[in-house]
Amino acid sequence: MASALTPDRFVAPTVTATAKIVVAGAFGVGKTTFVSSVSEVPPVHMEEPITRASALVDDLARTPAKSTTTVGVDFGRTHLSDDLVLYLFGTPGQIRFRFLWEELIVGALGALVLVDPRDLDASHEILGLLEENGVPYAVAVNQFDGAPHHPLGEVHEALALAGHTPLTVCDARERASCMQALIQLTEYLVRLAHSLEPRP
Amino acid sequence: MSRPRQDPDLVRPYVRTGGRTRPSTDVRLESVVFAATGTRPGLNPDARRLLALFAPAQGGGLAVAEIASALALPPSTTRILVADLIEHGLMTLAQGQPDDRLPASLIERVLNGLRAHA
């Protein structure tokens, strides 16, 4: 039985609009930390069952005690004004779970892709999936302690980013740093939206 | 009832939603909904649990994702339950201003909000 929600879980009665940004990236890159830093309430976790029943049966037969039947997403939120709330969804590292992935990207303004400077290659799969689905994105290098400081130009090249794709450095533990990364993404989305508007 | 159920039965969400896999209203994970007050007879247990979540709401709203998490229901199932409750007049969707349908307007509002809170 679910325990009662605390009043802070509710958004203001004046909210009329919501926006969604996806925080994507490889496993262990700091997505949950990022969402926690920006969210005004502790992030919440939700789980979607894997929809292929056969996979479930196989898994349960082998490891009955292990919960491998769901894929989880963390999300957080912040009021941007009395009437507008921004939701951040941290996407699962295992992007083969297409079902939940589609639920996440529908209606998203865009994605911020976190990358680990120690493992840039791990990001190619998620970048490819965003491009396939036409989700505009910016990239932020999550600067882990002791990680190498690559010049951003080299990272841009290593990730084979398009020339207009914003690339920045952030510290997922620092709220101000995360907000700057989101601002950079959103400025890019504004430019894109205007360039896509029909010309008078 | 005292401890959470870990139910691996994948048939259950399908049965719960009457065999539908898509909501009839455009309800997304980030959609904010508000609940009507009071109880109605004839609601199924999931719908009652969902409405009961709003007891401490004081007029506030919840995102569909938050509801899914609180009830430990799959997000896809939750979207369908919420859409049903909206159709029955027991919940309302946060209504955007007409301009919000233009993505550029919403994106600019998000940008202004982020800058104001940075």
mmCIF file of C-alpha atoms in Angstrom:
data_model
loop_
_atom_site.group_PDB
_atom_site.id
_atom_site.type_symbol
_atom_site.label_atom_id
_atom_site.label_comp_id
_atom_site.label_asym_id
_atom_site.label_seq_id
_atom_site.Cartn_x
_atom_site.Cartn_y
_atom_site.Cartn_z
ATOM 1 C CA MET A 1 0.000 0.000 0.000
ATOM 2 C CA ALA A 2 1.362 3.396 -0.964
ATOM 3 C CA SER A 3 2.181 5.755 1.863
ATOM 4 C CA ALA A 4 0.668 9.223 1.732
ATOM 5 C CA LEU A 5 2.480 11.818 -0.322
ATOM 6 C CA THR A 6 3.867 14.831 1.490
ATOM 7 C CA PRO A 7 2.411 18.202 0.428
ATOM 8 C CA ASP A 8 5.667 19.215 -1.295
ATOM 9 C CA ARG A 9 5.173 16.469 -3.883
ATOM 10 C CA PHE A 10 2.289 18.450 -5.370
ATOM 11 C CA VAL A 11 2.806 21.264 -7.838
ATOM 12 C CA ALA A 12 1.076 24.601 -7.344
ATOM 13 C CA PRO A 13 -2.641 24.805 -8.195
ATOM 14 C CA THR A 14 -1.709 27.660 -10.564
ATOM 15 C CA VAL A 15 0.337 25.436 -12.885
ATOM 16 C CA THR A 16 -0.981 25.514 -16.441
ATOM 17 C CA ALA A 17 1.964 24.255 -18.443
ATOM 18 C CA THR A 18 4.680 21.642 -18.159
ATOM 19 C CA ALA A 19 7.873 21.132 -20.094
ATOM 20 C CA LYS A 20 10.060 18.054 -20.259
ATOM 21 C CA ILE A 21 13.773 17.731 -20.795
ATOM 22 C CA VAL A 22 15.437 14.337 -20.968
ATOM 23 C CA VAL A 23 18.787 13.862 -19.233
ATOM 24 C CA ALA A 24 20.421 11.073 -21.196
ATOM 25 C CA GLY A 25 23.738 9.302 -21.064
ATOM 26 C CA ALA A 26 25.542 6.050 -20.521
ATOM 27 C CA PHE A 27 25.304 4.047 -17.319
ATOM 28 C CA GLY A 28 26.943 5.687 -14.298
ATOM 29 C CA VAL A 29 27.556 9.034 -15.974
ATOM 30 C CA GLY A 30 25.770 11.075 -13.297
ATOM 31 C CA LYS A 31 22.228 11.447 -14.628
ATOM 32 C CA THR A 32 20.589 10.821 -11.260
ATOM 33 C CA THR A 33 22.983 13.242 -9.564
ATOM 34 C CA PHE A 34 22.190 15.879 -12.165
ATOM 35 C CA VAL A 35 18.433 15.441 -11.751
ATOM 36 C CA SER A 36 18.835 15.619 -7.936
ATOM 37 C CA SER A 37 20.832 18.838 -8.177
ATOM 38 C CA VAL A 38 18.174 20.603 -10.229
ATOM 39 C CA SER A 39 15.028 19.158 -8.659
ATOM 40 C CA GLU A 40 13.326 21.119 -5.882
ATOM 41 C CA VAL A 41 12.119 17.840 -4.330
ATOM 42 C CA PRO A 42 13.999 14.556 -3.980
ATOM 43 C CA PRO A 43 13.857 12.743 -7.331
ATOM 44 C CA VAL A 44 11.429 9.895 -7.686
ATOM 45 C CA HIS A 45 11.998 6.568 -9.279
ATOM 46 C CA MET A 46 9.488 4.718 -11.417
ATOM 47 C CA GLU A 47 9.698 1.381 -13.139
ATOM 48 C CA GLU A 48 8.266 -0.067 -16.284
ATOM 49 C CA PRO A 49 8.066 -3.826 -16.735
ATOM 50 C CA ILE A 50 9.918 -5.239 -19.679
ATOM 51 C CA THR A 51 7.132 -6.031 -22.064
ATOM 52 C CA ARG A 52 8.485 -9.249 -23.537
ATOM 53 C CA ALA A 53 6.985 -11.948 -21.390
ATOM 54 C CA SER A 54 9.409 -14.593 -22.626
ATOM 55 C CA ALA A 55 12.384 -12.634 -21.388
ATOM 56 C CA LEU A 56 10.732 -12.389 -18.009
ATOM 57 C CA VAL A 57 10.060 -16.111 -17.803
ATOM 58 C CA ASP A 58 13.651 -16.879 -18.747
ATOM 59 C CA ASP A 59 14.983 -14.500 -16.163
ATOM 60 C CA LEU A 60 12.771 -15.739 -13.396
ATOM 61 C CA ALA A 61 13.650 -19.332 -14.137
ATOM 62 C CA ARG A 62 17.333 -18.590 -13.752
ATOM 63 C CA THR A 63 17.357 -16.011 -10.986
ATOM 64 C CA PRO A 64 14.060 -16.113 -9.162
ATOM 65 C CA ALA A 65 15.136 -13.656 -6.460
ATOM 66 C CA LYS A 66 16.663 -11.078 -8.747
ATOM 67 C CA SER A 67 14.509 -8.242 -9.972
ATOM 68 C CA THR A 68 15.543 -7.928 -13.604
ATOM 69 C CA THR A 69 12.022 -7.465 -14.855
ATOM 70 C CA THR A 70 11.806 -3.705 -14.900
ATOM 71 C CA VAL A 71 13.654 -0.707 -16.201
ATOM 72 C CA GLY A 72 13.816 2.373 -14.033
ATOM 73 C CA VAL A 73 13.736 6.110 -14.654
ATOM 74 C CA ASP A 74 14.480 8.892 -12.187
ATOM 75 C CA PHE A 75 12.702 12.167 -12.530
ATOM 76 C CA GLY A 76 12.655 15.489 -10.752
ATOM 77 C CA ARG A 77 10.895 18.774 -11.162
ATOM 78 C CA THR A 78 11.276 22.471 -10.565
ATOM 79 C CA HIS A 79 8.767 25.316 -10.785
ATOM 80 C CA LEU A 80 10.056 27.855 -13.296
ATOM 81 C CA SER A 81 7.187 30.223 -12.508
ATOM 82 C CA ASP A 82 3.759 30.086 -10.865
ATOM 83 C CA ASP A 83 2.298 28.469 -13.944
ATOM 84 C CA LEU A 84 5.176 26.518 -15.483
ATOM 85 C CA VAL A 85 6.917 23.379 -14.201
ATOM 86 C CA LEU A 86 9.960 21.773 -15.763
ATOM 87 C CA TYR A 87 10.309 17.981 -15.473
ATOM 88 C CA LEU A 88 13.654 16.278 -15.901
ATOM 89 C CA PHE A 89 13.723 12.597 -16.746
ATOM 90 C CA GLY A 90 16.961 10.666 -16.380
ATOM 91 C CA THR A 91 16.858 7.953 -19.018
ATOM 92 C CA PRO A 92 18.011 4.423 -18.372
ATOM 93 C CA GLY A 93 21.477 3.443 -19.450
ATOM 94 C CA GLN A 94 20.064 0.405 -21.194
ATOM 95 C CA ILE A 95 18.451 2.045 -24.175
ATOM 96 C CA ARG A 96 17.386 -1.256 -25.668
ATOM 97 C CA PHE A 97 14.171 -0.815 -23.693
ATOM 98 C CA ARG A 98 12.557 1.038 -26.556
ATOM 99 C CA PHE A 99 9.081 1.027 -25.061
ATOM 100 C CA LEU A 100 9.920 3.314 -22.165
ATOM 101 C CA TRP A 101 12.322 5.298 -24.296
ATOM 102 C CA GLU A 102 9.502 6.294 -26.618
ATOM 103 C CA GLU A 103 7.344 7.369 -23.676
ATOM 104 C CA LEU A 104 10.191 9.535 -22.483
ATOM 105 C CA ILE A 105 11.024 11.340 -25.696
ATOM 106 C CA VAL A 106 7.470 12.070 -26.878
ATOM 107 C CA GLY A 107 6.863 15.724 -26.141
ATOM 108 C CA ALA A 108 10.363 16.378 -24.803
ATOM 109 C CA LEU A 109 11.738 19.804 -25.706
ATOM 110 C CA GLY A 110 15.145 18.241 -26.073
ATOM 111 C CA ALA A 111 17.819 16.208 -24.347
ATOM 112 C CA LEU A 112 20.927 16.997 -22.391
ATOM 113 C CA VAL A 113 23.455 14.226 -22.879
ATOM 114 C CA LEU A 114 25.927 13.766 -20.054
ATOM 115 C CA VAL A 115 29.232 12.216 -21.025
ATOM 116 C CA ASP A 116 32.048 10.826 -18.928
ATOM 117 C CA PRO A 117 35.412 12.200 -20.097
ATOM 118 C CA ARG A 118 36.983 8.844 -19.179
ATOM 119 C CA ASP A 119 34.651 6.954 -21.513
ATOM 120 C CA LEU A 120 33.492 9.070 -24.423
ATOM 121 C CA ASP A 121 32.837 6.003 -26.570
ATOM 122 C CA ALA A 122 29.999 4.918 -24.279
ATOM 123 C CA SER A 123 27.942 7.884 -25.526
ATOM 124 C CA HIS A 124 27.744 6.996 -29.201
ATOM 125 C CA GLU A 125 24.771 4.691 -28.821
ATOM 126 C CA ILE A 126 22.617 7.256 -27.034
ATOM 127 C CA LEU A 127 23.612 10.032 -29.461
ATOM 128 C CA GLY A 128 22.658 7.791 -32.365
ATOM 129 C CA LEU A 129 19.278 7.022 -30.849
ATOM 130 C CA LEU A 130 18.503 10.708 -30.252
ATOM 131 C CA GLU A 131 19.469 11.531 -33.832
ATOM 132 C CA GLU A 132 17.349 8.661 -35.206
ATOM 133 C CA ASN A 133 14.353 10.004 -33.293
ATOM 134 C CA GLY A 134 14.927 13.636 -34.203
ATOM 135 C CA VAL A 135 15.409 14.752 -30.588
ATOM 136 C CA PRO A 136 17.574 17.891 -30.459
ATOM 137 C CA TYR A 137 20.324 17.672 -27.864
ATOM 138 C CA ALA A 138 23.244 19.425 -26.245
ATOM 139 C CA VAL A 139 26.176 17.640 -24.628
ATOM 140 C CA ALA A 140 27.695 18.298 -21.209
ATOM 141 C CA VAL A 141 30.933 16.680 -20.041
ATOM 142 C CA ASN A 142 30.403 15.734 -16.404
ATOM 143 C CA GLN A 143 33.765 16.637 -14.914
ATOM 144 C CA PHE A 144 34.480 13.824 -12.463
ATOM 145 C CA ASP A 145 37.234 14.348 -9.907
ATOM 146 C CA GLY A 146 40.544 13.190 -11.317
ATOM 147 C CA ALA A 147 39.179 12.703 -14.810
ATOM 148 C CA PRO A 148 41.247 13.948 -17.728
ATOM 149 C CA HIS A 149 40.468 17.473 -18.952
ATOM 150 C CA HIS A 150 40.132 17.107 -22.701
ATOM 151 C CA PRO A 151 39.910 20.305 -24.702
ATOM 152 C CA LEU A 152 36.260 20.659 -25.752
ATOM 153 C CA GLY A 153 37.284 20.776 -29.397
ATOM 154 C CA GLU A 154 38.698 17.274 -29.069
ATOM 155 C CA VAL A 155 35.566 16.026 -27.318
ATOM 156 C CA HIS A 156 33.432 17.567 -30.057
ATOM 157 C CA GLU A 157 35.429 15.653 -32.609
ATOM 158 C CA ALA A 158 35.590 12.399 -30.643
ATOM 159 C CA LEU A 159 31.807 12.392 -30.292
ATOM 160 C CA ALA A 160 31.384 13.319 -33.982
ATOM 161 C CA LEU A 161 28.985 16.124 -33.036
ATOM 162 C CA ALA A 162 27.403 18.356 -35.626
ATOM 163 C CA GLY A 163 28.951 21.822 -35.800
ATOM 164 C CA HIS A 164 25.954 23.535 -34.206
ATOM 165 C CA THR A 165 25.584 21.090 -31.289
ATOM 166 C CA PRO A 166 26.366 22.870 -28.012
ATOM 167 C CA LEU A 167 29.060 21.286 -25.870
ATOM 168 C CA THR A 168 29.861 22.370 -22.359
ATOM 169 C CA VAL A 169 31.421 21.145 -19.119
ATOM 170 C CA CYS A 170 29.385 20.702 -15.952
ATOM 171 C CA ASP A 171 29.605 19.310 -12.463
ATOM 172 C CA ALA A 172 26.450 17.280 -11.887
ATOM 173 C CA ARG A 173 26.785 17.815 -8.115
ATOM 174 C CA GLU A 174 26.548 21.603 -8.447
ATOM 175 C CA ARG A 175 23.124 23.087 -9.062
ATOM 176 C CA ALA A 176 24.435 26.292 -10.660
ATOM 177 C CA SER A 177 26.557 24.280 -13.065
ATOM 178 C CA CYS A 178 23.593 22.071 -14.014
ATOM 179 C CA MET A 179 21.373 25.119 -14.550
ATOM 180 C CA GLN A 180 23.977 26.628 -16.896
ATOM 181 C CA ALA A 181 24.039 23.398 -18.916
ATOM 182 C CA LEU A 182 20.229 23.458 -19.162
ATOM 183 C CA ILE A 183 20.291 27.121 -20.193
ATOM 184 C CA GLN A 184 22.796 26.341 -22.924
ATOM 185 C CA LEU A 185 20.568 23.521 -24.202
ATOM 186 C CA THR A 186 17.454 25.711 -24.093
ATOM 187 C CA GLU A 187 19.139 28.631 -25.878
ATOM 188 C CA TYR A 188 20.009 26.158 -28.624
ATOM 189 C CA LEU A 189 16.388 24.916 -28.715
ATOM 190 C CA VAL A 190 15.147 28.515 -29.062
ATOM 191 C CA ARG A 191 17.496 29.052 -32.009
ATOM 192 C CA LEU A 192 16.309 25.797 -33.593
ATOM 193 C CA ALA A 193 12.630 26.612 -33.062
ATOM 194 C CA HIS A 194 13.033 29.991 -34.744
ATOM 195 C CA SER A 195 14.950 28.527 -37.652
ATOM 196 C CA LEU A 196 12.139 25.992 -38.181
ATOM 197 C CA GLU A 197 9.331 28.566 -38.127
ATOM 198 C CA PRO A 198 7.697 29.208 -41.467
ATOM 199 C CA ARG A 199 9.011 32.341 -43.104
ATOM 200 C CA PRO A 200 6.450 35.118 -43.565
ATOM 201 C CA MET B 1 -1.875 -4.548 2.645
ATOM 202 C CA SER B 2 0.933 -3.543 4.968
ATOM 203 C CA ARG B 3 3.857 -4.128 2.687
ATOM 204 C CA PRO B 4 4.454 -3.300 -0.956
ATOM 205 C CA ARG B 5 3.597 -5.956 -3.432
ATOM 206 C CA GLN B 6 6.333 -6.996 -5.829
ATOM 207 C CA ASP B 7 4.135 -8.346 -8.539
ATOM 208 C CA PRO B 8 5.969 -9.614 -11.582
ATOM 209 C CA ASP B 9 2.766 -10.536 -13.382
ATOM 210 C CA LEU B 10 2.964 -8.814 -16.718
ATOM 211 C CA VAL B 11 -0.619 -9.682 -17.569
ATOM 212 C CA ARG B 12 -1.905 -7.543 -14.758
ATOM 213 C CA PRO B 13 -1.327 -4.056 -16.252
ATOM 214 C CA TYR B 14 -3.067 -5.193 -19.414
ATOM 215 C CA VAL B 15 -6.063 -6.510 -17.491
ATOM 216 C CA ARG B 16 -6.148 -3.421 -15.312
ATOM 217 C CA THR B 17 -6.544 -1.153 -18.295
ATOM 218 C CA GLY B 18 -9.187 -3.274 -19.976
ATOM 219 C CA GLY B 19 -6.812 -4.435 -22.660
ATOM 220 C CA ARG B 20 -5.889 -1.000 -23.922
ATOM 221 C CA THR B 21 -2.272 -0.075 -24.388
ATOM 222 C CA ARG B 22 -2.760 3.599 -25.301
ATOM 223 C CA PRO B 23 -4.691 6.302 -23.466
ATOM 224 C CA SER B 24 -7.467 7.978 -25.419
ATOM 225 C CA THR B 25 -6.546 11.473 -24.199
ATOM 226 C CA ASP B 26 -3.093 12.897 -24.758
ATOM 227 C CA VAL B 27 -1.705 12.128 -21.318
ATOM 228 C CA ARG B 28 2.054 12.103 -21.004
ATOM 229 C CA LEU B 29 4.394 11.207 -18.172
ATOM 230 C CA GLU B 30 4.992 14.898 -17.482
ATOM 231 C CA SER B 31 1.321 15.889 -17.736
ATOM 232 C CA VAL B 32 0.086 17.517 -14.530
ATOM 233 C CA VAL B 33 -3.372 16.531 -13.368
ATOM 234 C CA PHE B 34 -5.648 17.804 -10.635
ATOM 235 C CA ALA B 35 -8.237 15.651 -8.909
ATOM 236 C CA ALA B 36 -11.839 16.450 -8.179
ATOM 237 C CA THR B 37 -12.752 16.194 -4.511
ATOM 238 C CA GLY B 38 -15.069 13.622 -3.026
ATOM 239 C CA THR B 39 -15.618 9.993 -3.851
ATOM 240 C CA ARG B 40 -17.629 8.328 -6.525
ATOM 241 C CA PRO B 41 -19.285 4.922 -6.391
ATOM 242 C CA GLY B 42 -18.333 2.223 -8.823
ATOM 243 C CA LEU B 43 -14.666 3.066 -9.224
ATOM 244 C CA ASN B 44 -12.205 0.229 -9.574
ATOM 245 C CA PRO B 45 -9.556 -0.197 -6.860
ATOM 246 C CA ASP B 46 -6.761 1.356 -8.936
ATOM 247 C CA ALA B 47 -8.837 4.447 -9.654
ATOM 248 C CA ARG B 48 -9.707 4.757 -5.963
ATOM 249 C CA ARG B 49 -6.055 4.431 -4.950
ATOM 250 C CA LEU B 50 -5.106 7.012 -7.540
ATOM 251 C CA LEU B 51 -7.677 9.545 -6.350
ATOM 252 C CA ALA B 52 -6.752 8.844 -2.717
ATOM 253 C CA LEU B 53 -3.225 10.088 -3.460
ATOM 254 C CA PHE B 54 -4.672 13.578 -3.787
ATOM 255 C CA ALA B 55 -5.966 13.690 -0.202
ATOM 256 C CA PRO B 56 -3.122 16.012 0.939
ATOM 257 C CA ALA B 57 -3.118 17.970 -2.355
ATOM 258 C CA GLN B 58 -4.822 21.196 -1.217
ATOM 259 C CA GLY B 59 -5.614 21.932 -4.827
ATOM 260 C CA GLY B 60 -2.139 21.010 -6.038
ATOM 261 C CA GLY B 61 -1.400 18.742 -8.969
ATOM 262 C CA LEU B 62 0.719 15.690 -9.669
ATOM 263 C CA ALA B 63 2.596 14.607 -12.755
ATOM 264 C CA VAL B 64 1.566 11.247 -14.166
ATOM 265 C CA ALA B 65 5.105 10.012 -13.499
ATOM 266 C CA GLU B 66 4.759 10.933 -9.833
ATOM 267 C CA ILE B 67 1.491 9.002 -9.627
ATOM 268 C CA ALA B 68 3.114 5.967 -11.264
ATOM 269 C CA SER B 69 5.928 6.072 -8.750
ATOM 270 C CA ALA B 70 3.673 6.514 -5.715
ATOM 271 C CA LEU B 71 1.379 3.660 -6.720
ATOM 272 C CA ALA B 72 4.211 1.457 -8.039
ATOM 273 C CA LEU B 73 2.299 1.106 -11.304
ATOM 274 C CA PRO B 74 3.957 1.030 -14.722
ATOM 275 C CA PRO B 75 3.947 4.501 -16.322
ATOM 276 C CA SER B 76 2.092 3.187 -19.365
ATOM 277 C CA THR B 77 -0.700 1.768 -17.197
ATOM 278 C CA THR B 78 -0.889 4.954 -15.177
ATOM 279 C CA ARG B 79 -1.336 7.083 -18.294
ATOM 280 C CA ILE B 80 -4.366 5.025 -19.280
ATOM 281 C CA LEU B 81 -5.915 5.147 -15.790
ATOM 282 C CA VAL B 82 -5.465 8.919 -15.670
ATOM 283 C CA ALA B 83 -6.977 9.365 -19.138
ATOM 284 C CA ASP B 84 -10.011 7.343 -17.998
ATOM 285 C CA LEU B 85 -10.460 9.479 -14.904
ATOM 286 C CA ILE B 86 -10.248 12.623 -17.039
ATOM 287 C CA GLU B 87 -12.912 11.248 -19.357
ATOM 288 C CA HIS B 88 -15.143 10.539 -16.377
ATOM 289 C CA GLY B 89 -14.705 14.091 -15.118
ATOM 290 C CA LEU B 90 -12.841 13.032 -11.985
ATOM 291 C CA MET B 91 -9.534 14.616 -12.973
ATOM 292 C CA THR B 92 -8.511 17.625 -15.001
ATOM 293 C CA LEU B 93 -5.411 18.184 -17.049
ATOM 294 C CA ALA B 94 -3.416 21.369 -16.444
ATOM 295 C CA GLN B 95 -4.644 23.575 -19.262
ATOM 296 C CA GLY B 96 -1.973 25.447 -21.110
ATOM 297 C CA GLN B 97 -2.388 28.869 -22.591
ATOM 298 C CA PRO B 98 -3.111 28.724 -26.324
ATOM 299 C CA ASP B 99 0.420 29.926 -27.085
ATOM 300 C CA ASP B 100 1.881 26.858 -25.404
ATOM 301 C CA ARG B 101 0.912 24.821 -28.412
ATOM 302 C CA LEU B 102 3.591 26.704 -30.285
ATOM 303 C CA PRO B 103 6.796 25.035 -29.148
ATOM 304 C CA ALA B 104 8.840 28.215 -29.590
ATOM 305 C CA SER B 105 6.709 30.034 -27.041
ATOM 306 C CA LEU B 106 7.030 27.272 -24.439
ATOM 307 C CA ILE B 107 10.778 26.942 -25.005
ATOM 308 C CA GLU B 108 11.228 30.680 -24.518
ATOM 309 C CA ARG B 109 9.266 30.556 -21.285
ATOM 310 C CA VAL B 110 11.455 27.673 -20.092
ATOM 311 C CA LEU B 111 14.576 29.639 -20.975
ATOM 312 C CA ASN B 112 13.367 32.715 -19.115
ATOM 313 C CA GLY B 113 12.458 30.572 -16.105
ATOM 314 C CA LEU B 114 15.837 28.828 -16.042
ATOM 315 C CA ARG B 115 17.653 32.167 -16.245
ATOM 316 C CA ALA B 116 15.541 33.566 -13.421
ATOM 317 C CA HIS B 117 16.377 30.589 -11.193
ATOM 318 C CA ALA B 118 20.017 30.035 -12.164
#
